[in-house]
Structure formats: structure tokens, C-alpha cells
C-alpha positions as MATLAB code, in Angstrom:
seq = 'MIGHRSISRHQLAFCLLVSATAAVGSSVAWAARSEQPIVYIPQPITLEPEAKSATVRSPAAARRDAGTPEDQVARIINLIRYGSGEPGSLPPLKRSSLLDAAAAGHSAAMSEDDFFAHCNPISKTTPPIRVAATGYTADVLGESLGAGYVDASELVAALTASPDNATNLQWYEYREVGVGYVNDGYDLATVARDPDGDCYAESAGWGPYYSYWTLVFGRRDNVYPVIIDREAPQTPDRFVDLYLYGEGWASNMRLSNDGGTWTDWLTFSSELEWELEPGEGIREVYVEIKNAVGEIRTASDTIYSVDGVAEIFSDGFEDGDLNAWSAVLDGSTSR';
ca = [
       0.072   -0.239    0.119;
       1.715    3.315   -1.209;
       0.436    6.893    0.353;
       1.105   10.310    1.673;
       1.634   12.210    4.745;
       2.728   15.081    6.561;
       5.551   15.180    9.196;
       8.094   17.986    8.921;
       9.983   19.904    6.600;
      12.435   16.993    7.385;
      12.169   13.505    5.380;
      11.714   10.190    7.618;
      12.705    6.719    7.320;
      11.372    4.747    9.450;
      11.493    0.466    8.573;
       9.994   -1.072   11.478;
      11.818   -4.985   11.348;
      11.306   -7.905   13.618;
      12.670  -11.284   12.697;
      12.772  -13.560    9.985;
      10.653  -16.517    8.844;
       7.638  -14.320    7.379;
       6.968  -10.764    6.578;
       4.170   -9.745    7.904;
       2.321   -6.313    5.505;
       2.923   -3.475    5.550;
       2.627    0.276    4.750;
       4.735    2.649    2.880;
       4.382    6.356    2.111;
       6.627    8.139   -0.290;
       7.641   11.548   -1.728;
       9.800   13.782   -3.904;
      12.459   15.070   -1.725;
      10.970   18.870   -1.715;
       7.499   17.827   -1.125;
       7.060   15.624    1.569;
       8.300   13.198    3.986;
       9.418   10.014    3.162;
       8.372    7.824    5.318;
       8.620    4.183    5.382;
       6.485    2.171    8.011;
       6.231   -1.141    7.742;
       5.444   -3.572    9.890;
       7.541   -5.819   12.056;
       8.579   -8.887   10.776;
      10.159  -11.692   13.731;
      11.026  -14.867   14.660;
       8.346  -16.221   16.506;
       8.830  -18.453   19.424;
       7.870  -21.798   17.313;
      10.545  -20.833   14.834;
      13.256  -21.207   16.947;
      14.657  -22.653   19.715;
      13.064  -20.779   22.814;
      15.962  -20.270   24.765;
      18.349  -17.454   25.576;
      20.887  -16.798   23.001;
      23.601  -13.978   22.806;
      26.424  -13.516   20.343;
      29.568  -14.851   20.764;
      31.865  -12.551   21.958;
      33.165  -10.417   19.349;
      36.806  -10.552   18.636;
      38.809   -6.969   18.954;
      38.806   -7.140   15.033;
      35.283   -8.618   14.788;
      34.371   -5.653   16.781;
      30.803   -5.307   18.591;
      27.570   -6.540   17.682;
      27.179   -3.186   16.484;
      29.757   -2.353   15.054;
      29.578   -5.693   13.081;
      26.081   -4.146   11.738;
      27.910   -1.008   10.098;
      30.277   -3.274    8.658;
      27.892   -5.709    7.216;
      25.769   -2.995    5.959;
      28.749   -0.836    5.031;
      30.277   -4.215    2.426;
      26.576   -4.358    1.216;
      26.386   -0.935    0.126;
      30.196   -1.260   -1.554;
      28.874   -4.938   -3.633;
      31.549   -5.223   -5.534;
      32.438   -2.239   -5.739;
      32.095   -1.656   -9.750;
      31.093    1.957  -10.226;
      28.293    3.051   -8.489;
      28.811    1.200   -5.725;
      27.025    3.203   -2.434;
      29.407    5.270   -0.301;
      29.998    3.906    3.493;
      27.471    5.469    6.494;
      29.840    7.179    8.976;
      28.697    5.701   12.773;
      26.791    8.791   14.918;
      27.715    8.860   18.541;
      24.744   10.981   18.373;
      22.765    8.347   15.769;
      23.638    5.434   18.696;
      22.771    6.831   21.697;
      18.981    7.067   20.340;
      19.175    3.551   19.204;
      20.748    1.809   22.414;
      17.824    4.065   24.537;
      15.384    2.094   21.969;
      16.553   -1.107   22.486;
      16.518   -0.864   25.678;
      13.285    0.563   25.781;
      11.783   -2.006   24.089;
      13.358   -4.629   26.675;
      12.051   -3.164   29.357;
       8.504   -2.016   28.872;
       8.007   -5.021   26.375;
       7.095   -3.599   23.045;
       7.607   -3.968   19.713;
       6.991   -0.709   18.398;
       8.449    2.876   16.734;
       6.528    4.466   18.583;
       6.828    4.141   22.513;
       3.270    3.589   23.986;
       4.790    4.192   27.343;
       6.566    8.087   26.984;
       4.548    8.168   23.424;
       8.447    8.860   21.740;
       8.953    8.714   17.469;
      12.109    8.045   16.024;
      12.406   12.484   15.185;
      11.429   13.105   18.868;
      14.223   10.142   20.287;
      17.095   12.040   17.577;
      16.481   15.629   18.039;
      16.979   14.632   22.515;
      19.687   13.381   21.735;
      21.546   17.278   19.809;
      21.641   15.452   16.175;
      19.005   17.382   14.485;
      18.477   15.312   11.063;
      17.273   16.466    7.607;
      17.284   12.579    6.230;
      16.825   10.453    9.211;
      15.664    6.250    9.155;
      15.079    3.594   11.089;
      14.896   -0.146   11.182;
      14.151   -2.381   13.923;
      14.291   -6.063   14.931;
      13.922   -8.931   17.213;
      14.507  -12.431   17.618;
      17.690  -12.089   15.966;
      20.697  -14.056   17.211;
      23.801  -12.131   16.414;
      24.705   -8.872   12.834;
      25.057  -10.772   10.122;
      20.932  -12.666   10.934;
      19.942   -9.101   11.203;
      20.757   -7.890    8.805;
      19.992  -11.069    6.707;
      16.961  -10.764    7.834;
      16.654   -7.205    6.709;
      18.416   -7.027    2.618;
      15.134   -9.723    2.319;
      12.056   -7.157    3.491;
      12.296   -4.884    0.548;
      11.365   -1.694    3.118;
      14.640   -2.330    4.703;
      16.821   -3.297    2.099;
      15.731    0.331    1.130;
      16.675    1.487    4.474;
      20.396    0.235    4.382;
      20.715    0.639    0.899;
      19.413    4.374    0.683;
      21.702    7.159   -0.733;
      19.969   10.004    1.322;
      22.279    8.196    4.634;
      24.961    9.203    5.254;
      25.081    8.274    8.908;
      24.340    5.156   10.937;
      23.552    4.422   15.050;
      22.576    1.336   16.358;
      22.062    0.191   19.051;
      21.597   -3.831   20.701;
      20.287   -5.180   23.513;
      19.813   -9.529   24.991;
      17.368   -9.903   26.855;
      17.277  -13.434   28.877;
      14.922  -13.175   31.138;
      12.365  -12.282   27.812;
       8.588  -13.193   27.954;
       6.168  -14.096   26.004;
       3.940  -10.371   26.639;
       5.749   -8.838   24.013;
       3.770   -6.314   22.942;
       2.914   -4.185   19.465;
       1.084   -1.689   17.645;
       0.374   -3.571   14.563;
      -1.549    0.225   12.893;
       1.118    2.849   13.937;
      -1.411    5.052   16.551;
       1.233    4.282   19.364;
      -1.393    2.520   21.229;
      -0.192   -1.421   21.663;
      -3.215   -3.316   20.491;
      -1.357   -7.197   19.795;
      -0.166   -8.302   23.159;
       1.527  -11.405   23.625;
       4.762  -11.746   21.286;
       6.976  -13.297   21.894;
      10.316  -13.780   24.067;
      12.649  -12.439   21.172;
      15.609  -12.266   23.273;
      17.293   -9.121   21.534;
      16.589   -6.100   20.425;
      17.475   -4.252   17.637;
      17.301   -1.046   16.412;
      19.030    0.723   12.982;
      19.125    4.744   13.237;
      20.331    6.445    9.818;
      20.154    9.979    9.800;
      21.549   12.505    7.351;
      22.915   16.065    7.814;
      23.211   17.947    5.247;
      25.893   20.860    6.604;
      27.858   17.687    8.412;
      30.453   15.646    5.885;
      32.016   12.848    7.610;
      34.923   10.852    6.642;
      35.034    6.814    7.561;
      37.654    4.949    7.506;
      38.200    1.562    6.008;
      34.570    1.436    5.683;
      33.916    1.620    9.358;
      35.756   -1.283    9.705;
      36.448   -2.065   13.820;
      40.405   -2.167   12.475;
      43.099   -2.201   10.074;
      45.807   -4.549   10.064;
      48.171   -2.175    8.843;
      48.877    0.970    8.570;
      47.795    2.023    4.319;
      44.087    2.616    4.532;
      40.696    3.402    1.769;
      39.360    6.384    2.949;
      35.908    7.964    1.925;
      35.426   12.323    2.179;
      32.100   12.774    1.650;
      31.185   16.696   -0.302;
      30.636   15.966   -3.289;
      29.255   18.454   -5.283;
      29.958   20.506   -2.498;
      34.163   21.424   -2.048;
      36.751   21.894   -4.159;
      39.788   20.852   -2.507;
      40.822   19.415    1.127;
      43.231   18.838    3.586;
      44.674   15.870    5.242;
      46.042   15.352    8.976;
      48.002   12.219   11.409;
      47.014   14.749   15.060;
      45.156   17.574   14.086;
      47.775   20.409   13.791;
      49.997   18.899   10.727;
      48.338   19.009    7.036;
      49.346   18.493    3.937;
      49.245   20.952    1.831;
      45.011   22.112    0.319;
      44.704   19.434   -2.471;
      42.076   19.748   -5.513;
      38.949   17.611   -3.396;
      38.910   12.998   -4.688;
      36.277   11.175   -2.389;
      37.854    8.200   -1.872;
      42.016    8.534   -1.773;
      44.565    6.180   -0.044;
      45.681    7.464    3.073;
      49.193    6.535    5.387;
      48.142    6.485    9.641;
      51.192    6.517   12.187;
      52.774    3.367   12.685;
      52.506    0.753   14.780;
      49.477   -0.423   17.192;
      47.057    1.915   18.436;
      43.839    3.971   18.181;
      44.870    6.012   14.970;
      42.679    9.149   13.726;
      42.052   10.875   10.690;
      41.439   14.722   10.103;
      39.852   16.264    6.836;
      39.778   20.226    6.097;
      37.095   20.541    2.736;
      37.032   23.293    0.983;
      34.124   25.286   -1.845;
      34.983   28.090   -4.304;
      33.909   30.397   -1.764;
      36.063   30.231    0.747;
      33.902   27.662    4.196;
      35.342   25.080    4.996;
      33.814   22.067    6.851;
      35.723   19.525    9.001;
      35.456   15.547   10.045;
      37.562   12.698   11.701;
      37.554    8.829   12.237;
      38.937    6.730   14.118;
      40.614    3.340   13.386;
      42.344    1.094   15.583;
      45.796   -0.404   14.229;
      47.600   -3.188   14.085;
      50.547   -2.219   12.178;
      53.380   -4.167   12.336;
      52.787   -6.810   15.609;
      51.209   -9.285   12.911;
      54.895   -9.165   10.973;
      57.043   -8.574   13.926;
      55.569  -12.557   15.072;
      55.434  -13.695   11.383;
      59.520  -12.629   11.096;
      60.518  -13.908   14.122;
      58.294  -17.697   13.324;
      60.139  -18.147    9.874;
      62.970  -17.050   10.269;
      63.448  -18.835   13.552;
      65.217  -15.112   15.327;
      63.995  -15.293   18.781;
      65.299  -12.274   19.683;
      62.160  -10.706   17.373;
      59.603  -12.706   20.144;
      61.561  -11.225   23.138;
      61.341   -8.094   21.829;
      58.051   -8.105   21.161;
      57.391   -9.632   24.281;
      59.906   -6.405   26.121;
      57.777   -3.723   23.871;
      62.129   -3.142   22.291;
      60.275   -3.575   18.156;
      59.123   -0.595   16.409;
      57.955   -0.586   13.061;
];
């Protein structure tokens, strides 16, 4: 069903997802950017108890290279947006701490207050209200919800199998994303839903789901993020790929590893290779972009680098040089 509804001057897109045996009915509202806001409001897709083992399930402990469940979701989404890397692939989404806060708060509320809906039937808060409360001033906004999924890959697989939610993951208008996850080992079959989207819980007795996910997508027209390695949690070496937003606005750019020592002003490019400071640890890349009239926008992103660590151990093993191993242990080796 397609229709129009007015909300505000901002574009909004709400995709309510729940888990994955069969899709429930949905409604989608469309409008052009210059007209009314865009709003997606599909009904939940859930993995119900009869379709799964009704036991408490939680994702395996995340390795440092895989990141948290929230990290993994953002990473997988960006890999989907990248596709095969052919021309025309979608730009990656930058994790936003403000959108993370909105997403985490809603997942916690759904778990604690036994509901699954975009609008909290107790506080009556909607996605725009929750996002605005964090200080994020959205020009484009979207939300997808999931319940009953074990881990990030299962969640994203279900999202991509749902046409409306797949649109949220792959919409070119977004620049940023926030992810919130709660594992509720005490969940019961008392979860309420809001089938008609009027912010009243007309349907109860669903679940238990055990896991609740909220994905919030956004765009601020005056914010141009930079993303390292498509939001990978870490990099095995110091050579990384950057994506810079600003195409069509920026004419020049400059970059820095410390926020003080900068490159010369260069012709703007959305994609480039960059060299981080060598060694292991958190690394940050700072970017300034400038338009034709001299206006400047700033951005930065971080990644955990293990540059040199694997190579040192490999060298010590392959060459039989035990000094390399002892040098690593006492911290005297740097590369």
C-alpha cells in the first residue's frame, strides 16, 4: 500500500523490522525531497518462538578484529553498500555517537517495557523525538527495528530480505548510522505491538525475542563525514582507504594524522588511500574540506591499527629469530 503523509520539513524513513520467517503486512509512504517527507513504516518481521529454540541466545564474544555486535552491523551494512566495488556503488555510512545513543535507548526501552514498535506506547516518543533529544539535527532520518535475531549477520540478512528495510540499508540519501543492541535473557511472551502505528499497543503476547536491535539512519546537510576502511573496527596495516563526503560541495581538501600537521590543500576527491602513523593503537584521521567561496567543514574518524604486530611475530617464526619474539615481549621493537 502506498500513500502520503505529512510530518515535518525533514525527510523521514521508518522501517520497523522484527525477525525472519515470514513478512507481515506493511505500508510505505513516499514523497519527493522537495515536497513532503519520505516515511517508511513497515510492520515488524519477527522470528517467533515456534520457529526457533526458545532458549536464551547471545552472540559469541566479539574478537577485537570483529568488534561489538553494533560494530559488526555497521560494517556489514557498508559492505552491502559497497557491493562488488563497481562504479556506482553506494558510499559508506559513518557511525554517529548521537544516533548510537538514540538507537541504544530505544532498544533498551523495548526490552525493559515489553513492546516492539517505532513509537514507544508508554512515553509516546517517536524516532524524530528520540533523535532530536540527542542533539542530532536530522535533515533525513530513518529507522529499522529487529527482534529475535541472534547476531549481526542474521539481522542484516533478514533486513536485506525485506524490501522496505533493504531500501533503508541502501538509500543514497543517508550519510550516518547508529546501532543499538540489547540481549534480554529474561524476556517473556508478553511483548506488545502497535500494528496500525497509532502509538497504542493493541496487540500483546508476542515473544519472547531475547534480542532487540535498533538501526537509526540519518543525514545532516551541513555535515560531511570521513570514513576509514568503510567503518572496519581495525586495520592490519597503516595503509587505509578513506571515503570523504562533500562531492558537489567541496573543491579542495587537506588531511592530517594529528590535527596539527596538515597536507597542502589538494583537489577534492571522495576516495583516496591514506597512510596512518605506524604501530599499534587507535589512529585518527582529520579532514578539512573547502568550497569555492572558502567555507570549511571539518571531520575525523578513528580506527584501531595493529600495523607491524602480525609482521613481527611472523618474522620471528619464519626466520627462526627468537630475538624478534623477545623484543616484542619487552616492547623494544618498533616498525
